[in-house]
Coordinates of C-alpha atoms in Angstrom, one line a residue:
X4 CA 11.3 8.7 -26.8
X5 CA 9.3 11.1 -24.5
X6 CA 7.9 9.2 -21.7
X7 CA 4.4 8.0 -22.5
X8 CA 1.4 5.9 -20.2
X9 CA 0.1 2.9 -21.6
X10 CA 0.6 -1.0 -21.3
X11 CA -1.1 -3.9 -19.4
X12 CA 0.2 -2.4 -15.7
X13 CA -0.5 1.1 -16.4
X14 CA -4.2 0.5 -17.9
X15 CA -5.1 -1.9 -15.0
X16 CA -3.6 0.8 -12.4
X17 CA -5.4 3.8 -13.7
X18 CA -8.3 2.2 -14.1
X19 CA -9.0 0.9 -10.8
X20 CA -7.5 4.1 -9.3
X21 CA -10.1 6.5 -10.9
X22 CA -12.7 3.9 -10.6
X23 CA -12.4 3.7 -6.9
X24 CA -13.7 7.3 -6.6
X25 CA -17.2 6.6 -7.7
X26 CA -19.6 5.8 -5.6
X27 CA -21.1 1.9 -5.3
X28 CA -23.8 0.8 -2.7
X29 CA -22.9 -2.2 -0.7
X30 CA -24.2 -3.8 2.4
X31 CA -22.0 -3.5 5.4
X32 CA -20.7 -6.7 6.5
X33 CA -19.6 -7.4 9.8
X34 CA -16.9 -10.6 10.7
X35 CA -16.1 -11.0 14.3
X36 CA -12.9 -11.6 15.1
X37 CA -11.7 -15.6 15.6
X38 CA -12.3 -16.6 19.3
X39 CA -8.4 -17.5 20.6
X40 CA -8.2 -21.0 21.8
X41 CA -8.1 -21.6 25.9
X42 CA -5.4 -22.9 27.0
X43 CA -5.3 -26.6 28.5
X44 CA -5.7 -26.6 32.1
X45 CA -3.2 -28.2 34.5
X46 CA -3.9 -32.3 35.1
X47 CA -5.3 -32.1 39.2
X48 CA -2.5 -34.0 41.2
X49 CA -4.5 -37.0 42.7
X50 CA -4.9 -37.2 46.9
X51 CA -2.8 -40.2 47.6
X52 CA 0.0 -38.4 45.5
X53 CA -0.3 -35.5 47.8
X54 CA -0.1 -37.7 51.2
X55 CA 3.3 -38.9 49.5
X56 CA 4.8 -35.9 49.0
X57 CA 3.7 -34.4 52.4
X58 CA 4.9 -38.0 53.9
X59 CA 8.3 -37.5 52.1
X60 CA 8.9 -33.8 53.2
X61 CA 8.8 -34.8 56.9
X62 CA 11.8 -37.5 55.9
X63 CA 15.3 -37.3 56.7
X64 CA 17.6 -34.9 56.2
X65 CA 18.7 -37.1 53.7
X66 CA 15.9 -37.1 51.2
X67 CA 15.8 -32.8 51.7
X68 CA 18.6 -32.8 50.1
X69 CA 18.0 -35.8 47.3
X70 CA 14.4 -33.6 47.0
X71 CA 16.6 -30.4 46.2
X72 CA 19.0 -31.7 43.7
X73 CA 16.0 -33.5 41.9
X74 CA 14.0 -30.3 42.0
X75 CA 17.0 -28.6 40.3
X76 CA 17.9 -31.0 37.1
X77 CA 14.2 -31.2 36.6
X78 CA 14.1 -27.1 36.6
X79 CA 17.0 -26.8 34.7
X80 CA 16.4 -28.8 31.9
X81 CA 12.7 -28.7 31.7
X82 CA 12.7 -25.0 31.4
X83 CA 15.4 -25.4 28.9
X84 CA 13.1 -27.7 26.5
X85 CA 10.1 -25.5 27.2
X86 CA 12.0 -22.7 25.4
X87 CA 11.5 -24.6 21.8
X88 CA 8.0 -24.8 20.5
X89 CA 5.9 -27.1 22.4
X90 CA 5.3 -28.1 25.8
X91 CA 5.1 -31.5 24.6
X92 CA 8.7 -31.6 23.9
X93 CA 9.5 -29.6 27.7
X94 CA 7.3 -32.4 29.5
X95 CA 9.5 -35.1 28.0
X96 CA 12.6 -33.7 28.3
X97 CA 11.5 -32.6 31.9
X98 CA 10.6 -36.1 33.1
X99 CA 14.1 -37.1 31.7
X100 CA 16.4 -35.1 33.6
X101 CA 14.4 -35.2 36.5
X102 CA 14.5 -39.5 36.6
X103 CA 17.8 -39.3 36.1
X104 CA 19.3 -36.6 38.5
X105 CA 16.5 -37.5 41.0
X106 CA 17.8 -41.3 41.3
X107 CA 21.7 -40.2 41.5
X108 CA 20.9 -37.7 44.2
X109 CA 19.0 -40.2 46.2
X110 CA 21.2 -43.2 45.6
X111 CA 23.6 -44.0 48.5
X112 CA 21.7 -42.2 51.7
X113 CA 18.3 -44.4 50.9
X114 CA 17.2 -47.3 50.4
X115 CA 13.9 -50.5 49.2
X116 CA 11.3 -48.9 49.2
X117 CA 11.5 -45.6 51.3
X118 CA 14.2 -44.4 48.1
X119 CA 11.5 -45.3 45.8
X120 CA 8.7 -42.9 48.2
X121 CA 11.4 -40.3 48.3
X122 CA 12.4 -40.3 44.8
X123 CA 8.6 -40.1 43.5
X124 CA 7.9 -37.5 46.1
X125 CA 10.2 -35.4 45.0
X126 CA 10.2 -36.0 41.6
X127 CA 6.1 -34.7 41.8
X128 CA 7.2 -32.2 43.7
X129 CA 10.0 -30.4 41.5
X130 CA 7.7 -30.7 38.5
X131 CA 5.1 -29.0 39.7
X132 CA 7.4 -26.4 40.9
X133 CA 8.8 -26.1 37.7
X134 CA 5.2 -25.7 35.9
X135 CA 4.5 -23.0 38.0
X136 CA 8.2 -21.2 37.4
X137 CA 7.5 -21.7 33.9
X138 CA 4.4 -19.7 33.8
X139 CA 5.6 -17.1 35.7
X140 CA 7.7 -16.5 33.2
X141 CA 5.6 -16.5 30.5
X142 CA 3.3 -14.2 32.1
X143 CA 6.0 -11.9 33.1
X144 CA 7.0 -12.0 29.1
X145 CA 10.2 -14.1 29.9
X146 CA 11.4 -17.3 28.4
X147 CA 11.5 -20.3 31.0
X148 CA 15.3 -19.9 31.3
X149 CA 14.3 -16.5 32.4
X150 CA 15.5 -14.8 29.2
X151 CA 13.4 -11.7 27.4
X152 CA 10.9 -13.5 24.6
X153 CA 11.4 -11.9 21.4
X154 CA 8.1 -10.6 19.7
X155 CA 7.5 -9.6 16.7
X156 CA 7.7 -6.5 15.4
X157 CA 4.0 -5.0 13.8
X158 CA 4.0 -4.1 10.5
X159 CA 1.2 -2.7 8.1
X160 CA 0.9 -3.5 4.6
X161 CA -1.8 -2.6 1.6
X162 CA -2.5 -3.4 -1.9
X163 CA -5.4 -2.4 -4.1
X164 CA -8.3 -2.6 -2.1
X165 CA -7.0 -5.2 0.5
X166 CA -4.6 -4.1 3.9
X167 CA -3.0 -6.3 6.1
X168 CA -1.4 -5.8 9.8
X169 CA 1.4 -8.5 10.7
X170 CA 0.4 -8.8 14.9
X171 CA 3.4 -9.3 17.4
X172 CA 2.5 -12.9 17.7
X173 CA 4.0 -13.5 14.0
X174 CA -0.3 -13.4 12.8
X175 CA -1.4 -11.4 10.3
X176 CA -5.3 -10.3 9.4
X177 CA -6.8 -9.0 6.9
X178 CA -9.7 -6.3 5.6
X179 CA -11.4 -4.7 2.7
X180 CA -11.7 -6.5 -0.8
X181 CA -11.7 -10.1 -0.8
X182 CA -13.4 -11.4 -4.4
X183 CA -10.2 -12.7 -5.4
X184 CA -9.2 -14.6 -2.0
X185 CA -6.7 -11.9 -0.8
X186 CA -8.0 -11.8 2.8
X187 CA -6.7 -15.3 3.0
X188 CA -9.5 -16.9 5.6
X189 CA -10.7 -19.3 2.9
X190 CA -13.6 -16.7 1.3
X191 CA -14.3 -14.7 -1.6
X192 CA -16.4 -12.0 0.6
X193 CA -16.3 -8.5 -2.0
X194 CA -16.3 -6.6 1.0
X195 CA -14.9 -7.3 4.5
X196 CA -15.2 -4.3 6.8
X197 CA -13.4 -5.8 9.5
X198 CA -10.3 -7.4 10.2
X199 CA -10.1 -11.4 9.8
X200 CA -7.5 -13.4 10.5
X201 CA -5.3 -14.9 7.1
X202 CA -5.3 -18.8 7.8
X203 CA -2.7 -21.2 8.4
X204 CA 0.4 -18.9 8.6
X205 CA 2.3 -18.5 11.9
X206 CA 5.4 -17.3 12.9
X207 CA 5.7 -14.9 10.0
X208 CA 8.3 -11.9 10.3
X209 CA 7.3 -9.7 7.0
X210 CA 4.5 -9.4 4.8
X211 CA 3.7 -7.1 1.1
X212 CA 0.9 -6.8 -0.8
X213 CA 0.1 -6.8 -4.6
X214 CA -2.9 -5.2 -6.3
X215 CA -5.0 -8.5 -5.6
X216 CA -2.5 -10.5 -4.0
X217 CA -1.0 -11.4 -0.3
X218 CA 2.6 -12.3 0.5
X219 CA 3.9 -13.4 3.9
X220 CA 7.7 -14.4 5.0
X221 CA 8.0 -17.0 7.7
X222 CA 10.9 -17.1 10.1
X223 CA 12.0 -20.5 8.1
X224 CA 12.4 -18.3 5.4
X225 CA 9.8 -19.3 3.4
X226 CA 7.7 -17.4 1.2
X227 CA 3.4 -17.6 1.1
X228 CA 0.8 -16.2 -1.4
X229 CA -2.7 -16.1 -1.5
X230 CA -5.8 -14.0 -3.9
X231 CA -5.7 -13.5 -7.3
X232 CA -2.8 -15.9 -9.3
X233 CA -3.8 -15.5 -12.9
X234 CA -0.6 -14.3 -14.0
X235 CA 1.5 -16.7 -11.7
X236 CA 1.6 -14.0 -8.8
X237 CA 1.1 -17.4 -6.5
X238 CA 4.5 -18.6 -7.4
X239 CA 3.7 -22.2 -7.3
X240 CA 3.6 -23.1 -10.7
X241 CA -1.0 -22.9 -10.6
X242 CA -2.7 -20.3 -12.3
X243 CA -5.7 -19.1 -10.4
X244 CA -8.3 -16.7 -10.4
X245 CA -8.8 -17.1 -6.5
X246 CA -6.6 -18.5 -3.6
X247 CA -8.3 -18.1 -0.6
X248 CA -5.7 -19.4 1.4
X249 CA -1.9 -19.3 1.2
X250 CA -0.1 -21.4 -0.5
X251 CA 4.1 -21.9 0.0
X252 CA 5.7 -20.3 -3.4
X253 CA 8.4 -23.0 -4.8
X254 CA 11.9 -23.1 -5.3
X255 CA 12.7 -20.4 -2.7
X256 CA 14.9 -20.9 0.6
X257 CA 16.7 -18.8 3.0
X258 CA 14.9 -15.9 2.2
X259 CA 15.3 -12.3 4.4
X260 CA 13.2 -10.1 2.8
X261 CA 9.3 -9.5 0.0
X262 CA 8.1 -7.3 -1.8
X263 CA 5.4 -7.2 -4.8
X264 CA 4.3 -5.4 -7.8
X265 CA 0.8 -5.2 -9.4
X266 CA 1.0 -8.2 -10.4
X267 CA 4.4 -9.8 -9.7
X268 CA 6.5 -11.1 -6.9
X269 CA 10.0 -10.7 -5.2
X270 CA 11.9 -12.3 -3.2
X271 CA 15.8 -11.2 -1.7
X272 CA 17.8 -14.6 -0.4
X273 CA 21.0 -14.4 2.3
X274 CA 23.2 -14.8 -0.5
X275 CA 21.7 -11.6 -2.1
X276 CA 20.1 -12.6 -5.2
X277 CA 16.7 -11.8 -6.4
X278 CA 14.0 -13.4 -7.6
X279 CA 10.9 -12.6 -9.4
X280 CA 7.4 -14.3 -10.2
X281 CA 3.8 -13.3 -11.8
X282 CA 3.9 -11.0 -14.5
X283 CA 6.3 -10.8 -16.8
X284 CA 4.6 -8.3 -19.9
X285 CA 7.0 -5.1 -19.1
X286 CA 10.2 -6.8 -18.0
X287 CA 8.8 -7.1 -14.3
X288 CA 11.3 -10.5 -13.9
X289 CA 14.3 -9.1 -14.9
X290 CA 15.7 -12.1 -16.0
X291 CA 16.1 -10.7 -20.1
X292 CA 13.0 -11.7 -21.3
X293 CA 9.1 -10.9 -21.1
X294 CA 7.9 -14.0 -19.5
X295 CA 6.9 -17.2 -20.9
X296 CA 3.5 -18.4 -22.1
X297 CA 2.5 -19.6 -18.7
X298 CA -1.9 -19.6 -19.4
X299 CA -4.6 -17.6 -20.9
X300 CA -6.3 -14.9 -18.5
X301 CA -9.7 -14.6 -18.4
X302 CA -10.4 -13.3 -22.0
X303 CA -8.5 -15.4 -24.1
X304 CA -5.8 -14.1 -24.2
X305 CA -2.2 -15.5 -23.5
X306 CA -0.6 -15.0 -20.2
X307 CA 3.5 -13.6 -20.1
X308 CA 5.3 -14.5 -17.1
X309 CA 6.3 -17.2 -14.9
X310 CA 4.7 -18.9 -12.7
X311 CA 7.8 -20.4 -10.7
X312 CA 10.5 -17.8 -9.5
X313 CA 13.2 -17.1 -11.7
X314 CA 16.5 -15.3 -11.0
X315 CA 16.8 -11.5 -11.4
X316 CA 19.7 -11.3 -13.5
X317 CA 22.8 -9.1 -13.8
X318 CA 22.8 -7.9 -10.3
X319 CA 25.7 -7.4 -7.8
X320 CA 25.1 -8.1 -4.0
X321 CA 21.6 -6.7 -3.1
X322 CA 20.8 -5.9 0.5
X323 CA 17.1 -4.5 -0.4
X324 CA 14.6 -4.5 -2.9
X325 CA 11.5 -2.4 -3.6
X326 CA 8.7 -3.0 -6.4
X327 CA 5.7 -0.5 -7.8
X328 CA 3.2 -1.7 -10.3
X329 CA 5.5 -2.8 -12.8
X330 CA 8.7 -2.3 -12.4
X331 CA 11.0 -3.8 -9.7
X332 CA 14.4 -2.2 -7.8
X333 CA 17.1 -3.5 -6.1
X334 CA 19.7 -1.5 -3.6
X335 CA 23.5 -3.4 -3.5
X336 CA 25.9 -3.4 -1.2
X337 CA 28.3 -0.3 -2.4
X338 CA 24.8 1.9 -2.2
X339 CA 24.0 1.6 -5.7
X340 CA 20.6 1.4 -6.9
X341 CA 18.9 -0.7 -9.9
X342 CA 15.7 -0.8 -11.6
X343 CA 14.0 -3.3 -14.0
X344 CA 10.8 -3.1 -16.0
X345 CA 8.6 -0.5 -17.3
X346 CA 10.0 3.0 -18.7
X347 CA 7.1 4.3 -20.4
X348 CA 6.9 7.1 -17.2
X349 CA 10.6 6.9 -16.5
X350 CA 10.4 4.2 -13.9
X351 CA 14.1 3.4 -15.1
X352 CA 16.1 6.6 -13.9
X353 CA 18.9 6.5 -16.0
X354 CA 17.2 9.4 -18.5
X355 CA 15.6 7.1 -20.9
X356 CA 12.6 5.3 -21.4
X357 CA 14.1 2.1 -21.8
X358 CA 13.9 0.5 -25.2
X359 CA 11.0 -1.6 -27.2
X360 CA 10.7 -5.1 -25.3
X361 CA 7.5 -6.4 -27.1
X362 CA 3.6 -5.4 -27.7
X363 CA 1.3 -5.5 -24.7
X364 CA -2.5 -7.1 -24.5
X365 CA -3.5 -3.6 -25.7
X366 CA -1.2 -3.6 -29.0
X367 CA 0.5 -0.5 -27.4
X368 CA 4.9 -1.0 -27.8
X369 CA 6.5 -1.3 -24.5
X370 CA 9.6 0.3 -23.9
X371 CA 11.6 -0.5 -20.5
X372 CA 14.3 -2.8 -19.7
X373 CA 14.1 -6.7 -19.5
X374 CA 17.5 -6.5 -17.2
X375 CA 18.3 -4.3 -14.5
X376 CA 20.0 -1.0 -15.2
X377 CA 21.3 1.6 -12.9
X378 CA 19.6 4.5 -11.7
X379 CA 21.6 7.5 -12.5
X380 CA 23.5 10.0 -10.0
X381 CA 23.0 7.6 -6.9
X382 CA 25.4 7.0 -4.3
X383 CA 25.7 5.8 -1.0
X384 CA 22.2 5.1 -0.8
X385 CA 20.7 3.2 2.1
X386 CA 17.4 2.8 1.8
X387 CA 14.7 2.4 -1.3
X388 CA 11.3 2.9 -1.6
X389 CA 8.5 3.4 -4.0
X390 CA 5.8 5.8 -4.2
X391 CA 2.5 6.6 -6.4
X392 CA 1.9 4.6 -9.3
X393 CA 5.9 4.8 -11.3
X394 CA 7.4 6.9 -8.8
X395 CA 10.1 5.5 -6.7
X396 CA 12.4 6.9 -4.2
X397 CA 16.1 6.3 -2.3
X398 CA 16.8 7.7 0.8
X399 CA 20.9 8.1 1.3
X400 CA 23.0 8.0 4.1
X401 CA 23.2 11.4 4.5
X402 CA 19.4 11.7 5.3
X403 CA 18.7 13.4 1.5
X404 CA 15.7 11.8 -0.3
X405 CA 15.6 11.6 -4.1
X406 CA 12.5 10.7 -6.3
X407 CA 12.0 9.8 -10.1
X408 CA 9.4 8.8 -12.2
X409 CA 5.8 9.2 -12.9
X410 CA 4.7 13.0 -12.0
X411 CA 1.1 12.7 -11.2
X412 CA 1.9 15.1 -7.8
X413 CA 3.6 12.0 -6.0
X414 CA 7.0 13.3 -6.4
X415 CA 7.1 15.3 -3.5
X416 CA 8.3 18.3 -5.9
X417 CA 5.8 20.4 -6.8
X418 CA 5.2 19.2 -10.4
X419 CA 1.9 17.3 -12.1
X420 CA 3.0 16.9 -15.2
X421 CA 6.5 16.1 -16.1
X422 CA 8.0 12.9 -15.5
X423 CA 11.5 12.7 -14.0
X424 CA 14.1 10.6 -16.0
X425 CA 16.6 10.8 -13.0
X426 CA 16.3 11.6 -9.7
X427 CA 15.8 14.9 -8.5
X428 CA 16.1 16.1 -5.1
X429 CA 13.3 15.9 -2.5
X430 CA 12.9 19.6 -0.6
X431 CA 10.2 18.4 1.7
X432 CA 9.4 16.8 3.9
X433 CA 12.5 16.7 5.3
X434 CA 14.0 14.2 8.0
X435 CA 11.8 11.7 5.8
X436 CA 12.2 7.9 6.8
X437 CA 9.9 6.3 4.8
X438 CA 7.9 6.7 1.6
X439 CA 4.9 4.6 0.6
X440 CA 2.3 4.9 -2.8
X441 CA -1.1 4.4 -3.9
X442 CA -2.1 4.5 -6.9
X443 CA -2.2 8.1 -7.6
X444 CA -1.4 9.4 -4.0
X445 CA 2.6 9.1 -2.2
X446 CA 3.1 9.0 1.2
X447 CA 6.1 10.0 4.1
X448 CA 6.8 9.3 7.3
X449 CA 9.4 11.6 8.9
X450 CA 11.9 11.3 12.0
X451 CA 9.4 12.9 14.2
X452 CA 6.6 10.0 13.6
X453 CA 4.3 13.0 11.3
X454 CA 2.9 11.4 7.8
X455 CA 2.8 13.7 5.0
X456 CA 1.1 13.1 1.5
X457 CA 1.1 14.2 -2.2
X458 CA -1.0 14.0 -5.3
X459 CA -4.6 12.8 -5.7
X460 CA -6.7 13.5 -3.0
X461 CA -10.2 12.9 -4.8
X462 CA -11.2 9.9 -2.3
X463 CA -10.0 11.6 0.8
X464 CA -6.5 9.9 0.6
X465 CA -4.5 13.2 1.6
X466 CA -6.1 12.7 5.2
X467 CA -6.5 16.2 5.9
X468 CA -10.1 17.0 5.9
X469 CA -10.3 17.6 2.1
X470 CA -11.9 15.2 -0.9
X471 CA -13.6 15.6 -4.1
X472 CA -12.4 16.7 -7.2
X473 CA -9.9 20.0 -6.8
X474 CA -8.7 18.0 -3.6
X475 CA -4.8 17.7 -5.3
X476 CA -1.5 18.7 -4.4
X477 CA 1.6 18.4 -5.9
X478 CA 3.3 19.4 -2.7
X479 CA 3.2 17.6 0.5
X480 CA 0.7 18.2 3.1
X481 CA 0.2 17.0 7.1
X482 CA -2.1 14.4 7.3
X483 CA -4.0 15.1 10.5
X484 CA -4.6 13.6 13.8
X485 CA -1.5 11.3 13.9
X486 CA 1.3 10.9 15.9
X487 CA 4.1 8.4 17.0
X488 CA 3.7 7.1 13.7
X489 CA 6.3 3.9 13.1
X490 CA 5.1 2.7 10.0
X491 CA 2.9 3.8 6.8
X492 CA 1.6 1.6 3.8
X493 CA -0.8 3.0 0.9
X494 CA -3.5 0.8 -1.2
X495 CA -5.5 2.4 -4.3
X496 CA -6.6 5.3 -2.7
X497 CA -6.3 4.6 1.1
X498 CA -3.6 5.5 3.0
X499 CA -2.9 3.3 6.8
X500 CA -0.5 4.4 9.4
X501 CA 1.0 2.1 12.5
X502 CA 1.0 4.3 15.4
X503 CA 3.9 3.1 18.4
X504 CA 1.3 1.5 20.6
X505 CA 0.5 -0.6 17.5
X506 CA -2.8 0.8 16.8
X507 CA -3.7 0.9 13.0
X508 CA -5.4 4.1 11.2
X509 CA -6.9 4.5 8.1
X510 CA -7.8 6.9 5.5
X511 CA -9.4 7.7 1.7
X512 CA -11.6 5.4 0.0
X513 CA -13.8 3.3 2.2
X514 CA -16.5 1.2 -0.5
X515 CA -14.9 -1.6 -0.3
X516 CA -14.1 -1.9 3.7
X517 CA -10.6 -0.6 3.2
X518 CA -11.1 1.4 6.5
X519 CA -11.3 -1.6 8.8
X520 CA -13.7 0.3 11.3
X521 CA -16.9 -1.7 10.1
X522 CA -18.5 0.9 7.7
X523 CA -17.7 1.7 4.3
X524 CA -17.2 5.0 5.2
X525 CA -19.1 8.5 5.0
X526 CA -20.5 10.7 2.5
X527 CA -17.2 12.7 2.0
X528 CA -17.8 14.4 -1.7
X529 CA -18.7 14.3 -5.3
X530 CA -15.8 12.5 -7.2
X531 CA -15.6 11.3 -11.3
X532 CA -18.1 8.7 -11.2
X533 CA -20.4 10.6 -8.1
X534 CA -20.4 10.5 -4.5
X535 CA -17.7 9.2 -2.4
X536 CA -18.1 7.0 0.4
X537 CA -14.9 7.1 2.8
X538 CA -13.1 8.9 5.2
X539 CA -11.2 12.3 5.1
X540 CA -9.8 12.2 7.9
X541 CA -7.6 8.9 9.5
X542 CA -10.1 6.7 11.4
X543 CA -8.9 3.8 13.8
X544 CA -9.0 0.1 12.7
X545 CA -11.1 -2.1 15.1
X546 CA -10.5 -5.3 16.4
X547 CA -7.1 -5.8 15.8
X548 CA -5.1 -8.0 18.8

């Protein structure tokens, strides 16, 4: 069976692909950033205290040296408690160890009343020391044992019309389209043209993106969603339109790692097993079947998935997955790689199409697999990734980068129009490191922080200067004005690169906020549906912490 373009995934995709080129008028909207919260001041120490302790200083040397031992168990063990996650807890555990070393150290050489001065003087004394250790530490970016703090590291991530930045306090904001919830701050604005910040996660560690839909990780290992959830994309058993604020997805633990499809969700635990949630229609889940009746979406029509993770079955010990539109991948331990899912554009790469798994909304067949397969001619592969709309690629240890899959120009090699069934070999760029997708567009970071792009460049999404309609390439190009690049993610037609002093940039199609700088972009050319509003050329991302 050649391979063909059609289903549920593929229609939605192409559609809002071309769609974003045309041009739309909307009125700029402007959200300041949240105002952080102060923090508390210190409690004043009251004047009589203070006539104590400077009483108690002149003392003996007896109660110098019940001062020093008090002032270091309430040090010790007061910074060790303020190294968990509230100073509540440090106080506490402060005053603690600070009674009780303070009274053995004074026991013995005092006595009545003058070991009761002595012990409260010093016990005042060696905790405000202590506070004020504390927060040099903090300020010098050390924990209050003096050890390094461990931050987290930014990450970009983009979906649709909707990107997201993960900050170094484990935070993570949001811009662009937000009609379905998917900037996660509790509203439904269309367009949101500068960053917000996603409500009620902290402490998150990774975060993906679905074509209306947000996923974060925590450092608990617990997964959250928020946007669109018609087709179970949320995970927690509710189908809704909009989820303006995330919600924990059920029945996962322990989990290291996300990643999301159009319209489906995944999930890789410490034992290395996968699991899947959303849309089921093409064999996204992986688990042998299509999906379940799980609702009806918003014409009628009945709803294929689940919406509770399931188990991706038939796999081996995974260390990575990867997902595009709709189809989902999965690296094992040995190097191997698997793919589940769609076929229709050879998503599969094992040289087939797949095989008929059922009749989409559109009464079109769908061939793919309902179980993973492996991807032909693959070895010692190390890392995955996925491109433009079908295209996905593995990078292996020995620094070669493969690609198969939908042509469309986002195959790095030089070809439009014919689909590869297995991977083929990836000239240039070379020294790549990573590979990201829009819609139509693919993009690559190499070794030396450059970001490189191929396919459609109608909305400016090739970032070199060029838009409108004969702006393609099936071979890559430098996109300009970037460097130190550590990280790249691509929505519908926008591309976003992290540069290493965790500035964001952005680029392409701009309508719907996607740039993040507070317009909707420029008159940059005349695309399918008239003029293009966005940015050919990468613009920085404001008011990001």
């Amino acid at each position: 069976m050649p391979c063909q373009t059609g289903g549920k995934g593929i229609f939605k995709k192409e559609a809002a692909g071309r769609k974003i080129s045309g041009a739309k008028t909307v009125e700029k909207e402007i959200t300041e950033r949240p105002v952080p919260e102060e923090p508390a001041a210190e409690r004043p120490v009251s004047k009589k205290l203070l006539a104590e302790k400077k009483t108690a200083g002149k003392k003996t040397a007896e109660s110098k040296a019940a001062t020093g031992n008090d002032g270091k168990a309430a040090t010790g063990n007061d910074g060790k408690a303020a190294t968990g996650n509230d100073s509540k807890a440090a106080a506490g555990n402060g005053d603690k160890a600070a009674i009780g070393n303070g009274d053995k150290a004074a026991t013995g050489k005092t006595c009545g009343k003058k070991k009761q001065l002595y012990w409260a003087a010093g016990l005042i004394g060696c905790v405000g020391v202590g506070a004020l250790l504390i927060i040099f530490l903090l300020i010098r970016g050390q924990g209050a044992m003096g050890a390094p703090i461990k931050k987290q590291q930014p990450a970009i991530a983009a979906g649709g019309v909707t990107a997201y930045y993960l900050s170094s306090s484990g935070h993570v904001w949001a811009w662009g389209g937000g009609e379905h919830g998917q900037l996660g701050n509790g509203s439904v604005r269309k367009v949101q043209a500068v960053p917000v910040q996603v409500a009620k996660l902290s402490h998150i560690t990774e975060i993906a993106a679905g074509e209306s839909t947000g996923y974060a990780l925590d450092s608990s290992g617990h997964v959250w969603a928020w946007g669109d959830g018609l087709d179970g994309e949320l995970g927690n058993g509710s189908l809704t339109k909009r989820q303006a604020t995330p919600v924990r997805v059920s029945q996962l633990a322990h989990i290291v790692t996300v990643a999301a499809g159009e319209a489906t969700g995944y999930a890789l635990d410490e034992s290395g097993h996968v699991w899947a949630w959303g849309d089921g229609e093409n064999g996204e889940l992986g688990n042998g079947t299509t999906g379940a009746p799980i609702g009806k979406d918003e014409s009628g029509g009945e709803v294929y998935g689940a919406a509770v993770p399931v188990q991706v079955a038939n796999l081996p010990h995974i260390v990575a997955i990867a997902a595009s539109g709709v189809n989902g991948y999965a690296l094992d331990a040995s190097g191997g790689v698997w793919a589940w899912g769609d076929g229709r554009n050879c998503e599969l790469g094992n040289g087939s199409t797949g095989n008929p798994i059922g009749i989409d909304s559109h009464k079109n067949v769908n061939y793919g697999a309902t179980t993973p397969v492996r991807v032909s001619n693959l070895t010692q592969v190390r890392r995955i990734f996925t491109g433009g709309l079908g295209t996905a690629c593995a990078l292996t240890s020995s620094g070669q980068l493969w690609a198969w899959g939908n042509a469309d120009g986002s195959l790095f090699n030089g070809s439009r129009t014919d689909p590869s069934a297995v991977p083929v070999r990836v000239l240039s760029p070379t020294d790549v490191r990573e590979v990201v997708g829009g819609t139509f567009t693919s993009y690559a970071l190499d070794t030396k922080g450059r970001v490189w792009a191929s396919g459609d460049g109608t909305s400016g999404e090739l970032g070199n200067g060029e838009a409108g309609l004969n702006a393609v390439t099936s071979n890559p190009v430098r996109v300009l004005n970037l460097t130190q690049i550590a990280a790249i993610a691509g929505g519908n037609s926008t591309g976003y690169a992290l540069d290493s002093s965790n500035h964001v940039w952005a680029w392409g199609d701009g309508k719907d906020g996607e740039l993040g700088n507070g317009t909707t972009g420029t008159c940059i050319g005349k695309g399918y549906y008239g003029i293009i509003f966005g940015a050919d050329l990468p613009v920085q991302v404001l008011h990001l912490p």
